[in-house]
Amino acid sequence: MSTPESQTPGSGQEAGSKEQGAGKGRELRVERRESTGKPTLNSELSTLNSPGLTARERSRLRKVIYLVAIIVLVVVIFKLSAPATLGTQKAKGQPEAKGQPGGVLAQYRDKHGLGQTELGEIDPTSETVRLATLGMRGVGSSLLWWSASQQQMKKDWTQLRATLDQISKFQPHSVQVWKYQAWNLSYNVSVAFDDYHDKFYWVIEGLNYLLDGVRLNDKEPRLYWDMGWFISNKIGRADEAKYYRRLFAGKKDVSESGAEFRRPSVNGARAAGWEDAGIDFAPDYVKDFRERDIPPTGFPHGSDVLDNWHVGKAWFLAAESKIDPPRYPVRGMADVIFYSDAPTCQFYYADALEKDGRFDQVAANAWKQASREWSDFGERAIDTCYDLKLQLNHKEELDAAIARDVEALDKLAPGQRQKLYEEKFARLTPEEREAWTTPVEKRTPQQHSLMMQIGERMEVKNEEVAHRATTSPRVAEKLAKVIETNKNLSLWTNRERMKVNFDFWKTRAAAEQSDECIAARKAIHDGDEAFAKGDQIRARPYYEKGMQGWRTVLDKYPLLIDDPNLGNDLLDVVHHYQKCLDQDDLDLPKPFVLQDIVTKWEKH
Amino acid sequence: MVIENLQIAPLGDWLLGTGWQGGWLWSRWGVAVLLAVVLGLGFLAVAALRRRSGRPGPVLSTWTGAILGLFSLVVLAALVMCSTNVTRSLMHDYVAGPAFTRLVPVLGTNWTDGSLYTWLGVIVGLFFGVIYFCCWLAATLLSGPALGTMQCGRAVLEIFTDIARISPRRVFALAWLAARESIRRRVVVVFVVFVLVILFAALFMKKDSLHPAQLYITIVMNCTIFLTMLFALVLSALSLPADIRDRTLHTVVTKPVRKIEIVLGRVLGFTVVGTLLLAGIGAISYGFTVRSLRHSHVLTRDMLHLETLPGNGGYLWTGSTGEAHGHSHHVTIKVPKVTGDAKADLDAALVHPEELKYTVDAERDHSHELAIERKGDDVVFSLGPPQGELQARVPIYGKLSFTDKTGAPKDRGINVGDEWSYRSFIQGRSDARATWTFDGLRAEQFPEAQFPNGIPVEMTIEVFRTHKGNMEKGVPGTIWLGNPATGKRVLLYNFSAKKFATDTQMIPLHFSRPGRDGRIEQFDLFRDLVSDDGRLEISLQCLEYGQSYGMAQPDLYIRAADGSFEWNFVKAYAGIWLQMVLVLSLGVMFSTFVSGPVALLTTIFAVIAGLFSSYIVDLGGGNMIGGGPFEAAQRIMTQDNMISQMEPGFKTSTIKAMDEATAVVMRYLSAVLPEFNESSFGRHLAYGFDVGADLLGRCALRELCYVLPVLLLGFLCLKQKEMAQ
């Protein structure tokens, strides 16, 4: 029992005093230091379970335990949840302070790309609006979509545009929302207008909308691809392409009666005759768009940043740079088509140059560039639906290898291929034999249907030849397998080529570079100009020169005859030429220099 | 640029039928007699009821109950007779028809179209035919015919006694109490929230929109409506139940205060607070809109260049201003030719630059005034604030009719496949035309001093091209003027249609045109082309083959005058005020018999149903694509599209029967629900059309017709509620 003298000063406790209401036999023992007279932690802990602890002491003990637990938990939480920080440069000349990777969760987020910052910029307005809906974001979005459809039906374009901005605040990271509404503005809303100036304004509005989506989802390749597609194809291949390209490039409005529709603004320049003086006639909204319309990968060297095809190409290249499977694979189309879009833009750029009347070295260089890019595309190893990568350029190599290996196999089994053929032929029924030997154009429908069965049975497989190899049968079998593998690769490569019309574009690039082709196009262009002015006498010799030039080109590159665009263009030339001849009551000369074109494409 | 159905009938025609001027009752003497009778009888009745003390006696109650009961039987019988086609036609031929015809000299022709009579008929039919009859039947079954009749009669008399004994002093005292309670509940938070929302909205509102005024006005109006409705909902629905729960209402009912005074006082108090709030919000909205749209442009001498006009036409000093708010303006200044030396002539003209004539092209719905001053050797250009952006047109509408491509008259033009059939079309290069017939035009309305260039006609024509045609030009058309009385028609001029833009064409008061014989004819608009009764026809035709013009009735109008935008702003807010009063009344009414949260939800339901009333009407009509709610649910679950037919069978028949039943309910619901959108004038304000007195009057009367029965219902429900007396 402690004595009153040993009471701790200021402690408010009587040392050794019985705890009030504590029950019988419970005494408080407190060990004291002689010097301070204060109880120590050890002493308190040692008496933790002592029946002699007062309520105050138990309370103090609990607080200590809680404090320790809190400290431990804070440390654990900090380790888990510490945010990552960016590096900063505190003062000029001083080394940059390195950023910290953050806690376990932040590092995990960073490693697997799970944070919202991984998606793109964060829009505070959007975050606030979404929080303000108190969980009703879905309902709000549905109402906004309904409003937008009503506003579009009633052609209330101003409100529609405002509603789309609100939708994007509610659904900033939904890629399909950006894709759909941007397309809606550029394609559907624009065509509702009559004046092409207004149409183009809404095409650019769709692009502006898409740019906002790119900013918030800057890793999503689909949005970049859409930018490329809208800029290249919507501007370059619409019915109003002639006007759109000029507005985009800032050239003088081609409309002669600009008073009918609004004239674009001109700053300090005369309205007529100053087209080549470097004046930018682009509307203000186009100039504003150009400031934003810079892809993250920039423009390739030598790009014309005022030409929609080159700008589109830059965006397609940016889309390619964002491909990062498995998180960001090519979606919605075959890989070969995805990667063909950029070089195809170069083709259309070169084509557009010639349509604009450029037949100089610039046009020739453009075609050469197109040819190089197409070749680079052909060298690219592209994922296919056959679960392997293929290179389109390598088909010829594969075919050559197949031919070599077949020859080698035949050397190992001389005469066996023919023998197998004869054996298979012998096994055919008389009707099948007759079908097989009848030329294609003379076969009856029944024979055609028989051929589908016969073809497979008559095929002499390389394994069969290998089985009959007289020397080195194992080598022969290996060769047969290699031939089959290469045949499959060649077949698949050909299928991939057909998806992008690879052979045609390759041929066309080669043909268009040639001096004959450029001269032929120039002659046709001059003839069209004269024809448009009603001077058919002057147009006729141009057309004749042009058609003769095209004959040379088509003889050299016969694949071009199958191109419907070229076919229809030449058919138009023929019709114009016919009208020129009608002046003198003449018919088309026989034989006509482009008779094959006329025969093939007239009926289409 | 579309506000559907802008044209409305004059207030008198809507209220009393189109021929009301012919009715004796609505002549000067008739109105005087009517007022005398109504006020006199009303005064006598109120005086009698106020003088009476205690409950109505049994004899009076029984007589009242019996008369009302018989009347309700008659009304119910009439309603039952109208339920089948055969009985309905009998009713029409032998009862309603003769009765209606006899009232024509008193009320005017077509009096049955008047909304006032419809409302009276509905109230009488609803009250006597349904409500009173049900109560009378219940009382008769419970207490016997005599006692039941007396009880019903007494109840009706007590209601009228209560109404007659309303004390304005007590109502105002309760209103003051309600207002203080609202302020105590910090309703000014709504005000602060609105300011925050507007400031926040300013961050992402696009100033470079094509129609910035429309955008800004629409946003502030929507914010105002949302916050005002929220305030009205929360305050009205939760106030009375809270007082009942806290027993504070009991201290009120123990005083000599009538239940109707409690209801009226509450609604009045909340209305006062709401009005002050709305006024504050309106002032901020106006300031925000005007301030945000205000801008100017920079114009300096080096932005302009000289163009020489042929002959002695002078020069055009032209160029574009600097950009502001995402646009610039094309400026053209006419410089007279004096010496032939362009620079010298320009310098000479700039000695007195204030005398130069100029045009600043309109962009984004506005233009600017240009002031040119000489300061020393330099010339300073300054553009004023935007003009034409905030306006309130007062249009005169005509009646639209069509002629098809063969010249035969039609109600509507052709359909070109547009999803929205608001506009119909006329084909180009044919006899098809659209004709607007204006009525009541007088020369005094268009004095030459005020309309020196002629009468402005504004039109918004839609263009439909079946082929591209000439993409560099608009589709050409012609404007014709015609006298409907004499049949004389004259081609005014050709024009090019501007799609989705308001095109202003001027109709000169005097003009000359070549006649059929080739001689030039002089025309005076009002003498030659406007008939004696003030009618004029304006026709449009499309000239290009394969193209079409589309139009609806409000798409062409005569812009007779402009109202004040500020006053129009106030009227638009008056529309919101009307909506607020209705919501307050509904909230108070519901809160008299259900708890606060239930009253809140019920009021919200009533408001939402009112906002979507047109959709409910469509549902009730049974013509929705995709069917009614049950069929739509079925299609959603089976992922079926909206167009395909459902497979015949028991399930389909059941679903369709349930939808039919729903349609009946929707029909009655749509007839009862208030149409909130009718009082919403935001679109008028945004698109620059004046909210006419007819429209405002109609909406106010319609709201009153809802508020009165709602307040009465609230009073009856509170009267039945047991509280300390």
Coordinates of N, CA and C in Angstrom, one line a residue, chain B residues 483-599:
Chain B
N483 N -53.8 39.9 -105.0 CA -55.0 40.5 -104.4 C -56.0 39.4 -104.3
P484 N -56.4 38.8 -103.2 CA -57.3 37.7 -103.1 C -58.7 38.1 -103.6
A485 N -59.0 39.4 -103.5 CA -60.4 39.8 -103.9 C -60.5 39.9 -105.4
T486 N -59.5 40.6 -106.1 CA -59.6 40.8 -107.5 C -58.9 39.7 -108.3
G487 N -58.0 38.9 -107.6 CA -57.3 37.8 -108.3 C -56.0 38.3 -109.0
K488 N -55.7 39.6 -108.9 CA -54.6 40.1 -109.6 C -53.3 39.6 -109.0
R489 N -52.3 39.2 -109.8 CA -51.0 38.7 -109.3 C -49.9 39.4 -110.0
V490 N -48.9 39.7 -109.3 CA -47.7 40.3 -109.9 C -46.4 39.7 -109.4
L491 N -45.5 39.5 -110.3 CA -44.2 38.9 -109.9 C -43.4 40.0 -109.3
L492 N -43.0 39.9 -108.0 CA -42.2 40.9 -107.4 C -40.8 40.8 -107.8
Y493 N -40.1 39.8 -107.4 CA -38.7 39.5 -108.0 C -38.3 38.1 -107.7
N494 N -37.1 37.8 -108.2 CA -36.5 36.5 -108.0 C -35.6 36.6 -106.8
F495 N -35.3 35.5 -106.2 CA -34.4 35.4 -105.1 C -33.8 34.1 -105.0
S496 N -32.7 34.0 -104.2 CA -32.0 32.7 -104.0 C -32.3 32.3 -102.6
A497 N -32.8 31.1 -102.4 CA -33.1 30.6 -101.0 C -31.9 30.4 -100.2
K498 N -32.0 30.9 -99.0 CA -30.9 30.7 -98.0 C -31.4 29.7 -96.9
K499 N -30.8 28.5 -96.9 CA -31.3 27.5 -96.0 C -30.8 27.8 -94.6
F500 N -31.7 27.6 -93.6 CA -31.4 27.8 -92.2 C -30.9 29.2 -91.9
A501 N -31.4 30.1 -92.6 CA -31.0 31.5 -92.3 C -32.3 32.3 -92.5
T502 N -32.5 33.4 -91.8 CA -33.6 34.3 -92.0 C -33.3 35.3 -93.1
D503 N -34.1 35.1 -94.1 CA -33.9 36.0 -95.3 C -34.9 37.1 -95.3
T504 N -34.4 38.3 -95.4 CA -35.3 39.5 -95.3 C -35.5 40.0 -96.7
Q505 N -36.7 40.1 -97.2 CA -37.0 40.6 -98.5 C -37.9 41.8 -98.2
M506 N -37.8 42.8 -99.1 CA -38.6 44.0 -98.9 C -39.7 44.1 -99.9
I507 N -40.9 44.4 -99.5 CA -42.0 44.6 -100.4 C -42.2 46.1 -100.5
P508 N -41.8 46.7 -101.7 CA -41.9 48.1 -101.8 C -43.4 48.6 -101.7
L509 N -43.6 49.8 -101.2 CA -44.9 50.3 -101.2 C -45.4 50.8 -102.6
H510 N -44.4 51.2 -103.4 CA -44.7 51.6 -104.8 C -43.6 51.0 -105.6
F511 N -44.0 50.4 -106.7 CA -43.0 49.8 -107.6 C -43.6 49.6 -109.0
S512 N -42.8 49.3 -110.0 CA -43.3 49.2 -111.3 C -42.8 47.8 -111.9
R513 N -43.6 47.2 -112.7 CA -43.3 45.9 -113.3 C -43.9 45.9 -114.7
P514 N -43.2 45.2 -115.6 CA -43.8 45.0 -116.9 C -45.0 44.2 -116.9
G515 N -46.1 44.7 -117.6 CA -47.3 43.9 -117.6 C -47.2 42.9 -118.7
R516 N -48.4 42.2 -119.0 CA -48.4 41.1 -120.0 C -48.2 41.7 -121.4
D517 N -48.7 42.9 -121.5 CA -48.5 43.5 -122.9 C -47.2 44.2 -123.1
G518 N -46.3 44.0 -122.1 CA -45.0 44.6 -122.2 C -44.8 46.0 -121.7
R519 N -46.0 46.7 -121.4 CA -45.9 48.0 -120.9 C -45.6 48.0 -119.4
I520 N -44.9 49.1 -119.0 CA -44.6 49.1 -117.6 C -45.8 49.6 -116.8
E521 N -46.1 48.8 -115.8 CA -47.3 49.2 -114.9 C -46.8 49.7 -113.6
Q522 N -47.4 50.7 -113.1 CA -47.1 51.2 -111.7 C -48.0 50.6 -110.7
F523 N -47.5 50.2 -109.6 CA -48.3 49.5 -108.6 C -48.2 50.3 -107.3
D524 N -49.3 50.4 -106.6 CA -49.3 50.9 -105.3 C -49.8 49.7 -104.4
L525 N -49.0 49.3 -103.5 CA -49.3 48.1 -102.8 C -50.7 48.1 -102.2
F526 N -51.0 49.1 -101.4 CA -52.3 49.0 -100.7 C -53.5 49.3 -101.7
R527 N -53.2 50.1 -102.7 CA -54.3 50.4 -103.6 C -54.6 49.2 -104.5
D528 N -53.6 48.6 -105.1 CA -53.8 47.6 -106.1 C -53.7 46.1 -105.6
L529 N -53.0 45.9 -104.6 CA -52.8 44.5 -104.2 C -53.4 44.1 -102.9
V530 N -53.6 45.0 -102.0 CA -54.3 44.7 -100.7 C -55.8 44.9 -100.9
S531 N -56.6 43.9 -100.6 CA -58.0 44.1 -100.8 C -58.6 45.1 -99.8
D532 N -59.9 45.4 -100.0 CA -60.5 46.4 -99.1 C -60.6 45.9 -97.7
D533 N -60.7 44.6 -97.5 CA -60.7 44.1 -96.1 C -59.3 43.8 -95.6
G534 N -58.3 44.3 -96.2 CA -56.9 44.2 -95.7 C -56.2 42.9 -96.0
R535 N -56.7 42.2 -97.0 CA -56.0 40.9 -97.3 C -55.0 41.0 -98.4
L536 N -53.9 40.3 -98.2 CA -52.8 40.3 -99.2 C -52.3 38.9 -99.3
E537 N -52.0 38.5 -100.5 CA -51.3 37.1 -100.7 C -49.9 37.3 -101.1
I538 N -49.0 36.6 -100.4 CA -47.6 36.5 -100.8 C -47.3 35.0 -101.2
S539 N -46.9 34.8 -102.4 CA -46.7 33.4 -102.9 C -45.2 33.2 -103.2
L540 N -44.8 32.0 -103.0 CA -43.4 31.6 -103.3 C -43.5 30.4 -104.3
Q541 N -42.6 30.5 -105.3 CA -42.4 29.4 -106.2 C -41.0 29.0 -106.4
C542 N -40.7 27.8 -106.6 CA -39.3 27.3 -106.8 C -39.1 27.2 -108.3
L543 N -37.9 27.7 -108.8 CA -37.7 27.8 -110.2 C -36.9 26.6 -110.8
E544 N -36.2 26.0 -110.0 CA -35.2 25.0 -110.5 C -35.8 23.6 -110.5
Y545 N -35.7 22.9 -111.7 CA -36.3 21.6 -111.8 C -35.5 20.6 -110.9
G546 N -36.3 19.8 -110.2 CA -35.6 18.7 -109.4 C -35.4 19.2 -108.0
Q547 N -35.6 20.5 -107.7 CA -35.4 21.0 -106.3 C -36.7 21.4 -105.8
S548 N -36.8 21.5 -104.4 CA -38.0 21.9 -103.8 C -37.8 22.9 -102.7
Y549 N -38.8 23.6 -102.4 CA -38.8 24.5 -101.2 C -39.7 24.0 -100.2
G550 N -39.3 24.1 -98.9 CA -40.1 23.6 -97.8 C -40.5 24.7 -96.9
M551 N -41.7 24.7 -96.4 CA -42.1 25.8 -95.5 C -43.3 25.3 -94.6
A552 N -43.4 26.1 -93.5 CA -44.5 25.9 -92.6 C -45.1 27.3 -92.4
Q553 N -46.2 27.3 -91.7 CA -46.9 28.6 -91.6 C -46.1 29.7 -91.0
P554 N -45.4 29.5 -89.9 CA -44.7 30.6 -89.3 C -43.4 31.0 -90.1
D555 N -43.1 30.3 -91.2 CA -41.8 30.5 -91.8 C -41.8 31.8 -92.6
L556 N -42.9 32.4 -92.9 CA -42.9 33.7 -93.5 C -43.8 34.6 -92.8
Y557 N -43.3 35.8 -92.5 CA -44.2 36.8 -91.8 C -43.7 38.2 -92.1
I558 N -44.7 39.1 -91.9 CA -44.3 40.5 -92.1 C -43.8 41.0 -90.8
R559 N -42.7 41.6 -90.8 CA -42.0 42.1 -89.6 C -42.5 43.6 -89.5
A560 N -43.7 43.7 -88.8 CA -44.3 45.0 -88.8 C -43.6 45.9 -87.8
A561 N -43.1 45.4 -86.7 CA -42.5 46.3 -85.7 C -41.6 45.4 -84.9
D562 N -40.8 46.1 -84.0 CA -40.0 45.4 -83.1 C -40.4 45.8 -81.7
G563 N -40.5 44.9 -80.8 CA -40.8 45.2 -79.4 C -39.4 45.5 -78.7
S564 N -39.6 45.7 -77.4 CA -38.4 46.0 -76.6 C -37.8 44.6 -76.1
F565 N -36.5 44.4 -76.3 CA -36.0 43.1 -75.8 C -36.1 43.0 -74.3
E566 N -35.9 44.1 -73.6 CA -35.9 44.1 -72.2 C -37.3 43.7 -71.7
W567 N -38.3 44.3 -72.3 CA -39.7 44.0 -71.9 C -40.0 42.5 -72.2
N568 N -39.5 42.1 -73.3 CA -39.7 40.7 -73.7 C -39.0 39.8 -72.7
F569 N -37.9 40.2 -72.2 CA -37.2 39.4 -71.2 C -38.1 39.3 -69.9
V570 N -38.7 40.4 -69.6 CA -39.6 40.4 -68.4 C -40.7 39.4 -68.7
K571 N -41.3 39.5 -69.9 CA -42.4 38.6 -70.2 C -42.0 37.1 -70.1
A572 N -40.8 36.9 -70.6 CA -40.3 35.5 -70.5 C -40.2 35.0 -69.1
Y573 N -39.8 35.9 -68.2 CA -39.7 35.5 -66.8 C -41.1 35.5 -66.2
A574 N -42.0 36.2 -66.7 CA -43.4 36.1 -66.3 C -43.9 34.7 -66.5
G575 N -43.5 34.1 -67.6 CA -43.9 32.8 -67.9 C -43.3 31.8 -66.9
I576 N -42.1 32.0 -66.5 CA -41.5 31.2 -65.4 C -42.3 31.4 -64.1
W577 N -42.6 32.6 -63.9 CA -43.4 32.9 -62.7 C -44.7 32.2 -62.7
L578 N -45.4 32.1 -63.8 CA -46.6 31.4 -63.8 C -46.4 29.9 -63.5
Q579 N -45.4 29.4 -64.1 CA -45.0 27.9 -63.8 C -44.8 27.8 -62.3
M580 N -44.0 28.7 -61.7 CA -43.7 28.6 -60.3 C -44.9 28.6 -59.4
V581 N -45.9 29.5 -59.8 CA -47.1 29.6 -59.0 C -47.9 28.3 -59.0
L582 N -47.9 27.7 -60.2 CA -48.6 26.4 -60.3 C -48.0 25.3 -59.5
V583 N -46.6 25.3 -59.6 CA -45.9 24.3 -58.8 C -46.1 24.5 -57.3
L584 N -46.1 25.8 -56.9 CA -46.3 26.1 -55.5 C -47.7 25.6 -55.1
S585 N -48.7 25.9 -55.9 CA -50.1 25.5 -55.6 C -50.2 24.0 -55.5
L586 N -49.6 23.3 -56.5 CA -49.6 21.8 -56.5 C -48.9 21.2 -55.2
G587 N -47.8 21.8 -54.9 CA -47.0 21.3 -53.7 C -47.8 21.5 -52.5
V588 N -48.4 22.7 -52.3 CA -49.2 22.9 -51.1 C -50.4 22.0 -51.0
M589 N -51.1 21.8 -52.2 CA -52.2 21.0 -52.2 C -51.9 19.5 -51.9
F590 N -50.9 19.0 -52.4 CA -50.5 17.6 -52.1 C -50.1 17.5 -50.7
S591 N -49.4 18.5 -50.1 CA -48.9 18.4 -48.8 C -50.1 18.5 -47.8
T592 N -51.3 18.8 -48.2 CA -52.4 18.9 -47.2 C -52.9 17.5 -46.8
F593 N -52.6 16.5 -47.6 CA -53.1 15.1 -47.3 C -52.1 14.0 -47.3
V594 N -50.8 14.3 -47.7 CA -49.8 13.3 -47.6 C -48.6 13.9 -46.9
S595 N -47.7 13.0 -46.6 CA -46.5 13.5 -45.9 C -45.6 14.3 -46.9
G596 N -44.6 14.9 -46.3 CA -43.7 15.8 -47.0 C -43.0 15.1 -48.2
P597 N -42.3 14.0 -47.9 CA -41.6 13.4 -49.1 C -42.5 12.9 -50.1
V598 N -43.7 12.3 -49.7 CA -44.6 11.8 -50.7 C -45.2 13.0 -51.5
A599 N -45.5 14.1 -50.8 CA -46.0 15.3 -51.6 C -44.9 15.8 -52.5

